Amino acid sequence: MFLAIEAGLTGLALVLALTVPNLGSRWFEAIERSFGNVAKKRGLSVIVVGLTALALRVALLPILPIPVPGISDEYGYLLLSDTFAHGRLTNPTSPMWVHFETFQVLWHPTYTAKYWPAQGLVMAFGQAVLGHPFWGVWLSVGLMCAAITWMLQAWVGEEWAFLGGSLAVIRFGVFGYWDNSYFGGAVAAIGGALVLGALPRMKQERPVRHALLMGLGFAILANSRPYEGLFFGIPVAVAMLAWLWRMKRPDLKSALNRVMAPLFAVLALTLIAMGYYFWRVTGNPFTPPYTVYERQYDPVPMFLWRPLRPVPAYRHAFLRDNFLKVWAMPQYQRTQTMGGYASLEMANAFFFWAFYLGPLLTLPLFLALLLAPRGFSWKDFDSATRFLLVISIVTLIGELLPTAYVVHYSAPVTCAVLGLVLIAMRSVRDWQVRGRPAGVFITRSVPFFCLLLAALLTGMDSLGWSANVTRPTSGALTWCTLTSSDKARAAMLAKLRQYPGRQLVFVRHDQASDNAPFEQVYNRADLDTAKVIWADDMGPAENEDLIRYFKGCHPWLLYLDSNTPKLVLYPEGGEPHSATTVPKAP
């Protein structure tokens, strides 16, 4: 629904630009002067944008509380966060590990999540320092908006950069799943912004600090979205090699010493640190946890042209059904025909557009192309536009090759997409219709209507409407879509924590229902000290082994079905209990 509302406002902006382009001009001019004064102070504008994102999210806590995880990926990152927050890189494998197998979690050779560590490290900072992993996510989104502003200053100038940073706050920094879940794209977006922000600055000034910032950006990409980061880095590497190739000997020596040496030093340290992390987790410095997990559980290859791997010997039916019937295998089979592959990629392109652009940010891009002079060619683009287009296109081409896509995979190019929108707005600003400033109105109405949508969404959230009206949990993820939250599990966990002693919950899956997104068996990093332990129901005999292992724990049985999960006292002998319900906590 909200995408339709945004499309309607986009059409209204175009109509008003053609009919009454001077509407509100005095008010807009006053705001532009105020914003311009802040934008001219580069450091201040970066800080203002970052703090605004942080302050707005805190202000909205009454209607957008700390998010409750629901997707399996989120629990994986929460496991990483808990591991790092306790000062460990990974955890020892439990001798009872077969009872705890679940999605996204690796048990051999060590116990951790399959994911790359950057998001987990950010969340671990929030958990260890501020008391909850969410505050790490919150900080990462504020840093992302600030980093995007800093990047844009080097590509489109101070005033347009301040506008771009403000758009980043509205579109990516408050209402969407990047700031309201635990697997968002803010960390990778920071990495992309640092790399692109440092690139033109190094060419102009060549200070060591910008080389270090570029190295930090690549380190973040390598540990958050390494595959996309590889394609993202190709145009950057080509641009730097071309820059060095054109240099004379004295300048070349200076560039090698002040730019390339510190950059390669950061990259070398990053590779060493990653190798050490891989070695601690998988036993091999060249094998990441992600690869080990996929080999153990997923027969579907990452790339379309690779053959299927042998189907693993699954120990739990819900794991087998998810990989072979619900998600991975059906997705792969769909891509094996030209029609299926084409439809999938068209859907992915739509998802990218709906999240990163939407109708409002598409309007200036469309008008810039429409108003281009006849015979306009690639050579007529300025160098900044060409490069941002190239890095976006190369990265997106790389994303056509894997079998799966979610919009936060494209997070590294967030700043580049915003840069192209701002360049389009700058070119459209001179557009006049019968001598009236239609283009000026477009550049004013786009951010105004973005802000209006945010205000409308805030009002609907406060009235409790948007959860059912504007925020679907499936289909296209737009800038304001929230992902699913498993509030039933959170409520059960809160109640179980109130009981004296430790609690052991056996999860019994209903094979007739699709509960893969709401799998319950996720645990803390340290199983032996956890207040509540979640385990797979493996039948009376195997369950008794686990009860004996966790001697003193109070056992429960959780039924997962197509409706509301039901938690009951664990029956003697492991047989279903008739009508036992959860007693009230003392």
XYZ file of C-alpha atoms in Angstrom:
586
model
C 0.000 0.000 0.000
C 2.716 2.463 0.937
C 4.413 1.950 -2.423
C 1.119 2.973 -4.068
C 0.878 6.050 -1.844
C 4.424 7.000 -2.802
C 3.596 6.539 -6.496
C 0.609 8.845 -6.080
C 2.742 11.517 -4.431
C 5.293 11.164 -7.216
C 2.615 11.854 -9.794
C 1.408 14.811 -7.722
C 4.945 16.230 -7.585
C 5.182 16.095 -11.383
C 1.769 17.717 -11.854
C 2.570 20.526 -9.432
C 5.945 21.085 -11.114
C 4.180 21.574 -14.444
C 1.365 23.770 -13.100
C 2.419 25.676 -9.966
C 6.209 25.324 -9.694
C 6.488 28.386 -7.428
C 4.289 26.787 -4.779
C 5.903 27.292 -1.363
C 9.026 28.802 -2.889
C 9.537 31.332 -0.090
C 9.304 28.616 2.523
C 11.608 26.307 0.591
C 14.184 29.069 0.061
C 14.357 29.754 3.797
C 14.964 26.080 4.523
C 17.586 25.812 1.783
C 19.496 28.771 3.252
C 19.500 27.198 6.701
C 20.523 23.807 5.373
C 23.160 25.416 3.161
C 24.819 27.062 6.141
C 25.163 23.695 7.870
C 26.204 21.887 4.687
C 29.146 24.217 4.081
C 30.697 22.980 7.322
C 31.667 19.517 6.152
C 32.486 17.933 9.471
C 29.448 19.410 11.171
C 27.060 18.218 8.465
C 28.376 14.658 8.733
C 27.857 14.708 12.500
C 24.406 16.295 12.218
C 23.190 13.626 9.787
C 24.511 10.760 11.906
C 23.078 12.133 15.153
C 19.742 12.856 13.491
C 19.407 9.209 12.460
C 20.237 8.072 15.991
C 17.936 10.585 17.670
C 14.976 9.838 15.411
C 15.221 6.102 16.045
C 15.325 6.660 19.811
C 12.380 9.048 19.602
C 10.363 6.377 17.790
C 10.993 3.650 20.384
C 7.449 4.025 21.795
C 5.979 2.958 18.444
C 8.977 1.037 17.060
C 10.367 -0.763 20.114
C 13.542 -2.806 20.204
C 12.941 -5.422 17.506
C 12.062 -9.022 18.283
C 13.912 -11.511 16.034
C 11.925 -13.846 13.841
C 14.021 -14.827 10.815
C 16.631 -17.556 11.155
C 19.354 -15.190 9.898
C 18.707 -12.893 12.850
C 19.251 -15.674 15.375
C 22.496 -16.511 13.610
C 23.781 -12.980 14.018
C 22.570 -12.902 17.624
C 24.642 -16.029 18.270
C 27.685 -14.275 16.784
C 26.978 -11.245 18.943
C 26.722 -13.325 22.110
C 29.914 -15.193 21.240
C 31.962 -12.050 20.602
C 30.454 -10.195 23.567
C 31.808 -12.939 25.826
C 35.300 -12.517 24.426
C 35.342 -15.610 22.217
C 35.721 -16.086 18.477
C 33.733 -19.325 18.528
C 32.377 -21.894 20.970
C 33.176 -25.537 21.680
C 30.871 -28.164 20.188
C 28.427 -29.582 22.703
C 28.605 -33.364 23.137
C 24.804 -33.288 22.677
C 24.975 -31.150 19.540
C 22.599 -33.301 17.464
C 19.745 -32.049 19.656
C 20.454 -28.431 18.699
C 20.850 -28.489 14.928
C 19.061 -25.605 13.236
C 19.270 -23.178 10.353
C 22.354 -20.969 9.885
C 24.206 -22.554 12.836
C 27.432 -24.536 12.461
C 28.223 -27.289 14.977
C 31.346 -28.858 13.505
C 34.183 -28.322 13.987
C 33.026 -25.583 16.397
C 29.733 -24.019 17.479
C 28.912 -20.654 15.879
C 26.821 -19.077 13.123
C 27.816 -19.431 9.483
C 27.873 -15.689 8.813
C 30.738 -13.275 8.275
C 31.708 -11.538 11.518
C 31.247 -7.779 10.887
C 27.549 -7.561 11.775
C 28.102 -9.760 14.811
C 30.970 -7.562 16.017
C 28.834 -4.425 15.777
C 26.015 -6.116 17.665
C 28.470 -7.473 20.241
C 29.550 -3.897 20.979
C 25.922 -2.994 21.631
C 25.448 -6.066 23.808
C 28.636 -5.683 25.853
C 28.717 -1.897 26.205
C 25.102 -0.753 25.922
C 23.287 -3.855 27.165
C 21.551 -5.146 24.037
C 22.614 -6.132 20.490
C 20.028 -3.721 19.067
C 22.101 -0.750 20.152
C 24.912 -1.999 17.958
C 22.496 -2.066 15.020
C 21.316 1.425 16.008
C 24.865 2.775 16.057
C 25.680 1.158 12.711
C 22.730 2.897 11.037
C 23.795 6.299 12.397
C 27.354 5.685 11.209
C 26.021 4.590 7.822
C 24.110 7.853 7.313
C 27.154 9.866 8.402
C 29.486 7.860 6.128
C 27.158 8.314 3.150
C 27.151 12.083 3.719
C 30.946 12.112 3.878
C 31.170 10.041 0.689
C 28.742 12.294 -1.202
C 30.704 15.415 -0.278
C 33.520 14.180 -2.499
C 31.214 13.365 -5.421
C 28.405 15.935 -5.536
C 29.500 18.803 -3.264
C 28.568 19.850 0.246
C 24.978 21.020 -0.186
C 23.837 18.095 -2.285
C 25.686 15.730 0.064
C 23.759 17.094 3.038
C 20.531 16.492 1.140
C 21.692 12.970 0.264
C 22.538 12.231 3.872
C 19.100 13.462 4.930
C 17.490 11.170 2.359
C 19.576 8.286 3.728
C 18.175 8.971 7.200
C 14.582 8.963 5.952
C 14.831 6.068 3.521
C 17.296 3.697 5.223
C 17.918 4.962 8.734
C 14.703 4.670 10.736
C 11.676 2.824 9.405
C 12.957 -0.155 7.419
C 14.340 -3.522 8.382
C 17.966 -2.327 8.395
C 17.261 -0.588 11.706
C 14.499 -2.903 12.887
C 16.035 -6.350 12.614
C 19.381 -8.030 13.207
C 20.534 -8.850 9.682
C 20.296 -5.468 7.965
C 22.696 -3.895 5.490
C 23.998 -0.840 7.353
C 27.439 -2.332 8.053
C 28.103 -3.191 4.397
C 26.765 0.223 3.365
C 29.346 1.835 5.675
C 32.095 -0.141 3.966
C 30.970 0.956 0.498
C 30.715 4.596 1.573
C 34.215 4.601 3.087
C 35.740 3.130 -0.079
C 34.001 5.517 -2.481
C 34.462 8.505 -0.203
C 38.195 7.904 0.034
C 38.768 7.289 -3.692
C 38.499 10.865 -5.061
C 40.109 12.325 -1.954
C 43.191 10.136 -2.391
C 43.499 11.209 -5.999
C 43.381 14.863 -5.047
C 45.162 15.008 -1.739
C 46.755 11.572 -1.315
C 46.822 11.683 2.486
C 47.529 8.562 4.450
C 44.273 8.870 6.390
C 42.145 8.403 3.279
C 44.121 5.334 2.274
C 43.522 3.934 5.753
C 39.805 4.721 5.481
C 39.609 2.966 2.128
C 41.366 -0.040 3.631
C 38.907 -0.008 6.526
C 36.035 0.116 4.037
C 37.359 -2.899 2.163
C 37.912 -4.715 5.479
C 34.268 -4.116 6.408
C 33.069 -5.340 3.016
C 35.258 -8.440 3.227
C 33.685 -9.312 6.572
C 30.080 -8.439 5.768
C 29.356 -8.890 2.032
C 32.573 -10.338 0.584
C 31.059 -11.597 -2.661
C 29.376 -8.301 -3.522
C 32.419 -6.457 -2.164
C 34.598 -8.258 -4.712
C 32.553 -6.938 -7.642
C 32.284 -3.550 -5.948
C 36.069 -3.402 -5.664
C 36.840 -4.208 -9.312
C 36.011 -0.714 -10.704
C 37.804 0.881 -7.757
C 40.945 -1.167 -8.425
C 40.832 -0.325 -12.155
C 40.406 3.379 -11.390
C 43.376 3.366 -9.009
C 45.599 1.494 -11.463
C 44.693 3.967 -14.211
C 45.488 6.838 -11.848
C 48.898 5.375 -11.008
C 49.628 4.583 -14.671
C 49.275 8.239 -15.677
C 51.691 9.481 -13.014
C 55.247 10.632 -13.517
C 58.019 9.115 -11.423
C 58.173 11.643 -8.504
C 54.381 11.678 -8.064
C 54.202 7.917 -8.522
C 56.721 7.329 -5.740
C 54.781 9.628 -3.416
C 51.497 7.883 -4.230
C 53.017 4.460 -3.629
C 54.404 5.541 -0.251
C 51.482 7.612 1.026
C 48.534 5.783 -0.506
C 49.289 2.278 -1.686
C 51.585 1.251 1.181
C 49.096 2.078 3.987
C 46.217 0.679 1.927
C 47.979 -2.639 1.371
C 49.039 -2.712 5.015
C 45.396 -2.522 6.124
C 44.369 -5.139 3.563
C 47.173 -7.463 4.662
C 46.201 -7.128 8.333
C 42.587 -7.788 7.346
C 43.500 -10.990 5.529
C 45.640 -12.160 8.446
C 42.823 -11.467 10.918
C 40.288 -13.230 8.702
C 42.586 -16.221 8.289
C 43.034 -16.448 12.038
C 39.275 -16.259 12.573
C 38.638 -18.962 9.965
C 41.310 -21.149 11.538
C 39.771 -20.841 14.985
C 36.263 -21.616 13.672
C 36.835 -24.185 10.921
C 40.405 -25.335 11.501
C 41.501 -23.990 8.099
C 42.650 -20.363 7.550
C 41.323 -20.476 3.976
C 37.868 -21.911 4.700
C 35.178 -19.577 6.066
C 32.353 -20.864 8.284
C 29.824 -20.054 5.559
C 31.440 -22.554 3.196
C 31.576 -25.294 5.823
C 27.906 -24.840 6.718
C 26.784 -24.932 3.085
C 28.744 -28.128 2.469
C 27.224 -29.790 5.509
C 23.587 -28.806 5.013
C 22.760 -27.300 1.618
C 22.899 -29.376 -1.592
C 22.151 -26.295 -3.712
C 25.264 -24.549 -5.100
C 25.746 -20.808 -4.786
C 25.988 -20.288 -8.552
C 23.485 -21.309 -11.192
C 25.906 -23.210 -13.417
C 27.307 -25.432 -10.649
C 25.895 -28.962 -10.233
C 23.937 -29.986 -7.178
C 25.933 -31.363 -4.274
C 25.000 -34.736 -2.760
C 21.991 -34.475 -0.461
C 23.228 -34.551 3.136
C 22.058 -37.181 5.604
C 19.776 -34.908 7.586
C 19.107 -35.899 11.177
C 15.933 -33.772 11.410
C 12.994 -33.787 9.020
C 12.374 -30.038 9.312
C 15.901 -29.304 8.073
C 15.522 -31.714 5.152
C 12.132 -30.305 4.187
C 13.340 -26.719 4.291
C 16.297 -27.342 2.003
C 14.610 -29.802 -0.343
C 10.947 -28.713 -0.415
C 10.416 -25.216 0.982
C 13.227 -22.931 -0.096
C 16.650 -23.874 -1.460
C 15.862 -26.662 -3.944
C 12.665 -25.102 -5.387
C 14.538 -21.826 -5.900
C 17.358 -23.614 -7.688
C 15.013 -25.631 -9.887
C 13.232 -22.452 -10.885
C 16.470 -20.997 -12.229
C 17.209 -24.011 -14.440
C 14.896 -22.820 -17.225
C 15.321 -19.598 -19.154
C 11.787 -18.507 -18.324
C 12.192 -19.241 -14.638
C 15.572 -17.547 -14.479
C 14.282 -14.471 -16.325
C 11.230 -14.143 -14.083
C 13.375 -14.514 -10.968
C 15.831 -11.844 -12.077
C 12.991 -9.506 -13.038
C 11.543 -9.976 -9.582
C 14.945 -9.275 -8.013
C 15.313 -6.117 -10.117
C 11.904 -4.972 -8.911
C 12.890 -5.658 -5.302
C 16.077 -3.619 -5.744
C 14.126 -0.735 -7.281
C 11.390 -0.816 -4.629
C 13.904 -0.665 -1.777
C 16.676 1.624 -2.999
C 14.676 3.988 -5.220
C 10.922 3.659 -5.193
C 8.785 6.064 -7.237
C 10.026 9.284 -5.611
C 13.754 8.745 -6.115
C 13.087 7.359 -9.588
C 11.435 10.619 -10.690
C 14.626 12.714 -11.023
C 16.422 9.833 -12.759
C 13.572 9.473 -15.251
C 13.409 13.217 -15.907
C 17.188 13.495 -16.324
C 17.080 10.862 -19.060
C 13.963 12.366 -20.636
C 15.461 15.856 -20.739
C 18.848 14.745 -22.098
C 19.577 16.329 -25.503
C 19.122 14.259 -28.641
C 22.219 12.245 -29.446
C 23.290 12.150 -25.786
C 25.789 9.319 -25.310
C 27.916 7.665 -22.659
C 30.747 10.116 -23.336
C 28.500 13.041 -22.423
C 28.227 11.876 -18.816
C 30.756 13.484 -16.509
C 33.400 11.222 -14.962
C 31.645 11.042 -11.579
C 28.378 9.879 -13.128
C 30.125 7.319 -15.303
C 32.030 5.832 -12.400
C 29.014 5.602 -10.071
C 27.049 3.970 -12.883
C 29.847 1.498 -13.583
C 30.308 0.468 -9.962
C 26.552 0.027 -9.517
C 26.160 -1.969 -12.734
C 29.188 -4.217 -12.105
C 28.023 -4.998 -8.577
C 24.485 -5.746 -9.709
C 25.733 -7.960 -12.547
C 27.636 -9.976 -9.960
C 24.399 -10.418 -8.030
C 22.703 -11.979 -11.055
C 24.886 -15.081 -10.736
C 23.950 -16.577 -7.323
C 20.739 -18.506 -6.805
C 19.465 -16.271 -3.990
C 19.015 -12.528 -3.550
C 17.786 -10.239 -0.776
C 18.009 -6.457 -1.103
C 20.561 -5.971 1.677
C 23.011 -7.976 -0.447
C 23.295 -4.783 -2.538
C 24.062 -2.602 0.490
C 27.620 -1.687 -0.648
C 26.201 0.395 -3.546
C 23.735 2.344 -1.380
C 25.871 5.479 -1.491
C 26.438 5.140 -5.250
C 22.701 4.885 -5.922
C 22.046 7.985 -3.815
C 24.876 9.769 -5.628
C 23.246 9.055 -8.992
C 19.896 10.336 -7.706
C 21.521 13.567 -6.534
C 23.376 14.036 -9.826
C 20.055 13.598 -11.623
C 18.376 16.128 -9.320
C 21.189 18.597 -9.956
C 20.787 18.264 -13.723
C 16.979 18.491 -13.545
C 17.089 21.649 -11.402
C 17.600 23.872 -14.472
C 14.525 22.455 -16.238
C 11.955 25.120 -17.057
C 8.445 24.874 -18.507
C 7.312 28.066 -20.243
C 9.927 29.981 -18.320
C 8.835 28.628 -14.926
C 11.193 26.636 -12.626
C 9.679 23.152 -12.860
C 13.028 21.515 -12.136
C 13.559 23.519 -8.975
C 10.193 22.336 -7.695
C 11.112 18.703 -8.450
C 14.313 18.951 -6.426
C 12.316 20.425 -3.550
C 9.297 18.141 -3.728
C 11.237 14.853 -3.731
C 12.752 15.306 -0.243
C 9.580 17.033 0.982
C 7.359 14.128 -0.013
C 9.890 11.643 1.415
C 9.605 13.485 4.721
C 5.817 13.611 4.405
C 5.721 9.836 3.911
C 7.870 9.365 7.000
C 5.537 11.595 9.018
C 2.511 9.701 7.694
C 4.100 6.394 8.586
C 4.894 7.653 12.086
C 1.278 8.675 12.591
C -0.015 5.344 11.338
C 2.440 3.468 13.564
C 1.297 5.446 16.596
C -2.313 4.477 15.817
C -1.377 0.839 15.297
C -2.456 0.781 11.653
C 0.727 0.219 9.700
C 1.446 -3.265 11.023
C -1.487 -4.581 9.016
C -1.793 -1.962 6.291
C 1.569 -0.706 5.107
C 4.207 -3.139 6.297
C 3.917 -6.509 4.544
C 6.369 -9.164 5.709
C 6.622 -10.836 2.320
C 7.026 -9.704 -1.267
C 8.954 -6.545 -2.085
C 10.968 -5.074 0.771
C 10.505 -1.322 0.495
C 12.231 1.385 2.509
C 9.592 1.027 5.256
C 8.963 -2.738 5.275
C 9.482 -4.595 8.530
C 10.454 -8.248 8.522
C 8.626 -10.878 10.561
C 9.038 -11.012 14.343
C 8.435 -14.158 16.365
C 6.679 -12.514 19.294
C 5.216 -15.819 20.463
C 8.692 -17.230 21.073
C 9.789 -14.025 22.791
C 6.781 -14.201 25.126
C 7.491 -17.849 25.949
C 11.143 -17.069 26.599
C 10.265 -14.191 28.924
C 7.856 -16.393 30.887
C 10.300 -19.288 31.144
C 12.981 -16.982 32.507
C 10.711 -16.163 35.434
C 10.648 -19.738 36.709
C 13.228 -20.858 39.266
C 16.037 -22.983 37.915
C 16.945 -23.759 34.331
C 14.451 -24.684 31.640
C 14.817 -27.184 28.776
C 12.356 -26.863 25.881
C 11.901 -29.674 23.357
C 10.519 -28.394 20.061
C 8.213 -30.772 18.195
C 7.685 -29.812 14.546
C 4.470 -30.315 12.651
C 5.600 -31.587 9.258
C 2.370 -30.381 7.641
C 3.165 -26.746 8.323
C 5.837 -24.418 7.023
C 7.503 -23.038 10.151
C 10.978 -22.593 8.662
C 11.059 -18.801 9.191
C 9.986 -19.311 12.793
C 12.224 -22.151 13.824
C 12.556 -22.094 17.613
C 15.808 -23.942 18.311
C 18.253 -21.117 18.826
C 20.457 -20.828 21.869
C 23.027 -18.629 23.512
C 26.725 -19.099 22.934
C 27.241 -20.903 26.276
C 24.711 -23.742 26.455
C 25.935 -25.048 29.795
C 25.023 -21.827 31.629
C 21.941 -20.755 29.650
C 18.763 -20.128 31.648
C 16.586 -21.518 28.824
C 17.788 -24.201 26.412
C 15.923 -24.991 23.189
C 16.338 -28.476 21.685
C 14.898 -30.555 18.863
C 12.398 -33.225 19.886
C 14.105 -36.491 18.868
C 11.767 -38.969 20.543
C 11.467 -40.196 24.151
C 14.746 -42.136 24.343
C 16.977 -39.426 22.870
C 15.160 -36.727 24.814
C 15.816 -38.581 28.061
C 19.531 -38.582 27.246
C 19.432 -34.798 27.007
C 17.406 -34.465 30.203
C 20.018 -36.532 32.016
C 22.824 -34.430 30.511
C 21.204 -31.197 31.713
C 20.392 -32.648 35.107
C 18.212 -30.330 37.139
C 16.648 -28.551 34.154
C 12.853 -28.433 34.038
C 11.718 -30.005 30.736
C 8.962 -28.647 28.483
C 7.465 -29.637 25.154
C 6.673 -27.041 22.498
C 4.292 -27.982 19.692
C 4.799 -26.129 16.426
C 1.787 -26.215 14.164
C 0.166 -24.025 11.556
C -1.465 -21.911 14.256
C -0.096 -20.634 17.551
C 2.752 -22.691 19.088
C 1.722 -24.436 22.323
C 4.073 -24.943 25.267
C 3.250 -27.714 27.768
C 4.988 -29.499 30.599
C 7.125 -32.344 29.299
C 5.183 -35.581 29.901
C 6.755 -38.547 31.612
C 7.942 -40.989 29.000
C 7.895 -38.285 26.345
C 4.346 -39.023 25.195
C 1.999 -36.111 24.386
C 0.500 -34.544 27.469
C -3.266 -34.240 27.387
C -4.099 -30.616 28.184
C -1.297 -29.312 30.343
C -0.756 -25.578 29.960
C 1.961 -23.320 31.175
C 1.466 -22.530 34.864
C 1.708 -18.970 36.044
C 5.113 -17.815 37.133
C 5.531 -17.286 40.858
